[in-house]
Coordinates of C-alpha atoms in Angstrom, one line a residue:
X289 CA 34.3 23.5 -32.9
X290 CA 35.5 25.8 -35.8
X291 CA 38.2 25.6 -37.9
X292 CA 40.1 28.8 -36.2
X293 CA 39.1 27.2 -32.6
X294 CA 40.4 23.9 -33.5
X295 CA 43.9 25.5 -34.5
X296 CA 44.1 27.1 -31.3
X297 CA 43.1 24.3 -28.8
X298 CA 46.0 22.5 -31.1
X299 CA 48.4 25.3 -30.1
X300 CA 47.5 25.7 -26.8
X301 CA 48.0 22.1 -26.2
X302 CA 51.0 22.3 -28.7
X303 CA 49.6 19.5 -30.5
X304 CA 51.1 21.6 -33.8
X305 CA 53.7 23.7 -34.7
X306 CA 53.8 27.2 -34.0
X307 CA 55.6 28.7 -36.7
X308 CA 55.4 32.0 -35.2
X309 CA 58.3 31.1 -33.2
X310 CA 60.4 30.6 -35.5
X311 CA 62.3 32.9 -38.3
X312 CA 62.6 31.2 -41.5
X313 CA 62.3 27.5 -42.1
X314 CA 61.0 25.1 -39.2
X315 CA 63.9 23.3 -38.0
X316 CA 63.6 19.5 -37.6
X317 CA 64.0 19.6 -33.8
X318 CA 60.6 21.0 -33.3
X319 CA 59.0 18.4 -35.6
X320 CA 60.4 15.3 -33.2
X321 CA 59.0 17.7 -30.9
X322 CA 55.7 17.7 -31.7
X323 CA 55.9 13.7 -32.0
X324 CA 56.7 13.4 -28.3
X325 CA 53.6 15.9 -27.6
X326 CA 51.4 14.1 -29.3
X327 CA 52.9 10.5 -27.8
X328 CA 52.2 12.2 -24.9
X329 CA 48.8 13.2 -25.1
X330 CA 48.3 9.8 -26.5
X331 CA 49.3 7.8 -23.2
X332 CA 47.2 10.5 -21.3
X333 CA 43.7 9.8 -23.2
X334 CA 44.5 6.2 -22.8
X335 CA 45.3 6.5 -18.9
X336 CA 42.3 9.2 -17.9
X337 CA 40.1 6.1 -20.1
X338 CA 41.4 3.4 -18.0
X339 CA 41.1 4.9 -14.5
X340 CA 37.4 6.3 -15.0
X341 CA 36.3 2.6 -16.4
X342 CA 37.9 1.0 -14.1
X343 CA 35.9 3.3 -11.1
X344 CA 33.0 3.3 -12.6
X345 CA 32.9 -0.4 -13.0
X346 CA 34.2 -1.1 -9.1
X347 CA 31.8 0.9 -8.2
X348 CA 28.7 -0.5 -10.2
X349 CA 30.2 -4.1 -8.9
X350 CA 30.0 -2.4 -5.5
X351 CA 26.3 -1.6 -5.8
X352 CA 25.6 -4.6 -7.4
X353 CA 27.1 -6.5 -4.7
X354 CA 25.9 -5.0 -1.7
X355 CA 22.2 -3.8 -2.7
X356 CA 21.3 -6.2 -5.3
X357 CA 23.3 -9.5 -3.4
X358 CA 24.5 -10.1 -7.0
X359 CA 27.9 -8.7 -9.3
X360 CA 29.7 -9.4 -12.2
X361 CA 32.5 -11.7 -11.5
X362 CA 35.0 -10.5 -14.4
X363 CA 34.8 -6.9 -12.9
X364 CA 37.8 -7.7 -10.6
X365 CA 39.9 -9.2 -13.2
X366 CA 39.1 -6.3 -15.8
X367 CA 39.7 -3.8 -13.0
X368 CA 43.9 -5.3 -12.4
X369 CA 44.2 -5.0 -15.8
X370 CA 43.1 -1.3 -16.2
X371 CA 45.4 -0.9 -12.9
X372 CA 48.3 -2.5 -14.7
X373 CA 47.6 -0.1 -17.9
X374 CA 47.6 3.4 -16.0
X375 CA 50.5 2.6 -13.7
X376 CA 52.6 2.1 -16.4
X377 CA 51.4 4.7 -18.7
X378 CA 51.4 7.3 -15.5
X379 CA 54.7 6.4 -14.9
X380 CA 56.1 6.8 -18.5
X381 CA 54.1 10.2 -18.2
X382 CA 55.8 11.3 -14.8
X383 CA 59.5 11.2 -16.5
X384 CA 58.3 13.8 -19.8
X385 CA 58.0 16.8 -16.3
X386 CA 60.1 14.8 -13.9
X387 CA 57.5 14.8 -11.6
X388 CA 58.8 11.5 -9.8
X389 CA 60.2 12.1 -6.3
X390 CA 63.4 13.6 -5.8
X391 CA 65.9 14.3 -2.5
X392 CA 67.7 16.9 -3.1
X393 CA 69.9 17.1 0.0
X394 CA 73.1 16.3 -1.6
X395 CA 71.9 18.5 -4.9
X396 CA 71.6 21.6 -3.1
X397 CA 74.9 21.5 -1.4
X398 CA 77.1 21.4 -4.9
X399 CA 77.3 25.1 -6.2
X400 CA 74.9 26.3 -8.6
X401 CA 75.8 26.2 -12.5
X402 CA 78.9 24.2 -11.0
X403 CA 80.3 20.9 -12.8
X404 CA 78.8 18.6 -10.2
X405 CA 75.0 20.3 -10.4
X406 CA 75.6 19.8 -14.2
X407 CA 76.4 15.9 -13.5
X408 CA 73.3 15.7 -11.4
X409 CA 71.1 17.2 -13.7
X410 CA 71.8 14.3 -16.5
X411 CA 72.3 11.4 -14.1
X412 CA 68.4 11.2 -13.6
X413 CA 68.0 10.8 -17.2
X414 CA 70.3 8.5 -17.7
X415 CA 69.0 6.6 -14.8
X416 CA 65.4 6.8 -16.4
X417 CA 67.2 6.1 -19.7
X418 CA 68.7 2.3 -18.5
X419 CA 64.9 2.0 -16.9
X420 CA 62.9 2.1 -19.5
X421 CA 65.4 0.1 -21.8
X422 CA 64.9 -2.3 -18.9
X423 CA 60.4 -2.0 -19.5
X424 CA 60.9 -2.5 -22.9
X425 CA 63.3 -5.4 -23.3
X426 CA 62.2 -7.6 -20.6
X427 CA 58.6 -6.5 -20.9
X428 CA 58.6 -6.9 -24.6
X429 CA 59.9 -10.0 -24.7
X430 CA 58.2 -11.5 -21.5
X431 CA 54.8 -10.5 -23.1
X432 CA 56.4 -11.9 -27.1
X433 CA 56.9 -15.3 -25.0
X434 CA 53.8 -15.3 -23.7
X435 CA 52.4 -15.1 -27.1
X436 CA 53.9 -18.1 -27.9
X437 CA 52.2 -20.2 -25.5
X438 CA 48.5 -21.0 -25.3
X439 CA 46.4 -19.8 -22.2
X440 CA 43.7 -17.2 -21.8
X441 CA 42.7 -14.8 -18.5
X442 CA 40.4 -17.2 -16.3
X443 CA 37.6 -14.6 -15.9
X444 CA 37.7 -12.3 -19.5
X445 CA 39.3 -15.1 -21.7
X446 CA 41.5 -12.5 -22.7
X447 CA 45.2 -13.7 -23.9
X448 CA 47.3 -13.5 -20.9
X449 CA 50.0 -11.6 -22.8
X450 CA 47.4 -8.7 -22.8
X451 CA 47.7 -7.9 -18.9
X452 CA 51.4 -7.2 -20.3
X453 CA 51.0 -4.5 -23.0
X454 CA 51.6 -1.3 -21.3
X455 CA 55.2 -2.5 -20.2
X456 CA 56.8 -2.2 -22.9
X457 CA 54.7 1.1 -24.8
X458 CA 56.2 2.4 -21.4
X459 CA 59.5 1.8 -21.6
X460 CA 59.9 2.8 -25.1
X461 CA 58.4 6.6 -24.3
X462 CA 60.5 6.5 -21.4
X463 CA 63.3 6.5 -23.5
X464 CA 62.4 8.2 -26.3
X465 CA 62.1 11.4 -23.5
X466 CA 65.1 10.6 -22.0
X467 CA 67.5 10.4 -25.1
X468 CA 65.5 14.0 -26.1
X469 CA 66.3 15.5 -22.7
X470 CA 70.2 14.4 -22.7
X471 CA 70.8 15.4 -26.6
X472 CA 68.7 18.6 -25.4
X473 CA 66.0 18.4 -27.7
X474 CA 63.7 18.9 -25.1
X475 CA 64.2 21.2 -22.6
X476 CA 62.7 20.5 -18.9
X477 CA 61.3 23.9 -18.8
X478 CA 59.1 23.0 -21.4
X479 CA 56.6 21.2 -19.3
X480 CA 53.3 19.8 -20.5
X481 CA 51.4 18.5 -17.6
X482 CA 52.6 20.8 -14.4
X483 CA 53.7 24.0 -13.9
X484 CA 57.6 25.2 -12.8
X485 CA 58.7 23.6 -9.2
X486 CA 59.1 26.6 -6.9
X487 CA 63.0 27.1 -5.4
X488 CA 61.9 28.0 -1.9
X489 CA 65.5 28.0 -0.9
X490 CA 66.3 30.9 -4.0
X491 CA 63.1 32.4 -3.0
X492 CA 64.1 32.8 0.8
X493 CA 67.4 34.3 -0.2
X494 CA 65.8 36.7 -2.7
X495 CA 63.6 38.2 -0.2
X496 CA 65.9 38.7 2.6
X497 CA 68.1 40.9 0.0
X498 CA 65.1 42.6 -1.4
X499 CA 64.4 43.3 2.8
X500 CA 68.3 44.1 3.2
X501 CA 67.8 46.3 0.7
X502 CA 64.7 48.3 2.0
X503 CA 65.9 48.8 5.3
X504 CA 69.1 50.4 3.2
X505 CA 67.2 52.6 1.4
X506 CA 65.1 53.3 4.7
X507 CA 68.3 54.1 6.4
X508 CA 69.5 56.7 3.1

């Protein structure tokens, strides 16, 4: 890959700065920016790493097992622990687009751009916010304890503290978007791993006055 092709995979996956949006010097905002990106695509390498391993070794065990009549007995063990790295990490990963479910019933009643929308917008930050506080703390020091104390994974001889590790890395990205979000750092149109949730509600309403007004102008 060449220097120039490099530079634009980078941009593309806004992995650096584009200075061409701005006028002038870069302000600091976009450098914190550009460490949540690259947090981000951090926790995703890791993830995608842990769920292909994890299937490809189920699945050799699987072969092993049922063609062979033999298998690797840590397969199961190393497999949990993969499981328990990716959820975590998927989860921390879901808050940066909001892409966790949400009902939004009682959201869609309030006004638009009216004080109460505005309150609902932040309360799932804030929410998110006192969650991953709650990953990192008692995660952190759950998994610090168990350093403390000797024992090792029955199958892998790992540490058991290890089975642990995504917890807290979790929680601490889940606040570190958060806190970005609420002091409006980031803004949650600037989305990195889906595209822009379609308003089917605006869009119904928007083409009935676009038909309203066709059959005026038919009318004219």
């Amino acid at each position: 890959m060449s220097g120039s092709l490099l530079h634009n995979w980078l941009v593309d996956n806004k992995l650096v700065i584009d200075k061409s949006q701005y006028k002038g010097k870069t302000p600091f905002k976009a450098y914190i920016i550009l460490v949540n990106h690259w947090c981000h695509r951090i926790i995703l390498t890791i993830s995608q790493i842990a769920l292909i391993v994890m299937l490809c070794i189920v699945f050799w065990n699987v072969v092993l097992r049922y063609c062979f009549n033999t298998g690797i007995g840590a397969v199961d063990e190393v497999a949990r622990l993969l499981v328990t790295c990716f959820t975590f990490l998927a989860c921390a990963i879901g808050v940066r687009d909001h892409m966790h479910i949400s009902v939004t019933m009682v959201y869609n009643r309030f006004k638009k751009g009216g004080k109460m929308r505005k309150f609902m917008d932040v309360l799932p930050d804030v929410s998110t916010l006192f969650c991953g506080a709650f990953f990192f703390y008692f995660g952190g020091s759950y998994m610090l304890r168990l350093m403390g104390l000797p024992g090792t994974l029955p199958m892998t001889g790992l540490p058991t503290w290890v089975q642990y590790i995504a917890v807290p890395f979790a929680g601490i990205i889940m606040v570190f978007d958060s806190i970005l979000f609420l002091i409006r750092v980031l803004n949650p149109n600037d989305l990195l791993y889906s595209e822009a949730e379609v308003d089917y509600e605006e869009l119904v309403k928007q083409q009935a006055a676009e038909a309203a007004a066709a059959a005026k102008g038919g009318k004219n």
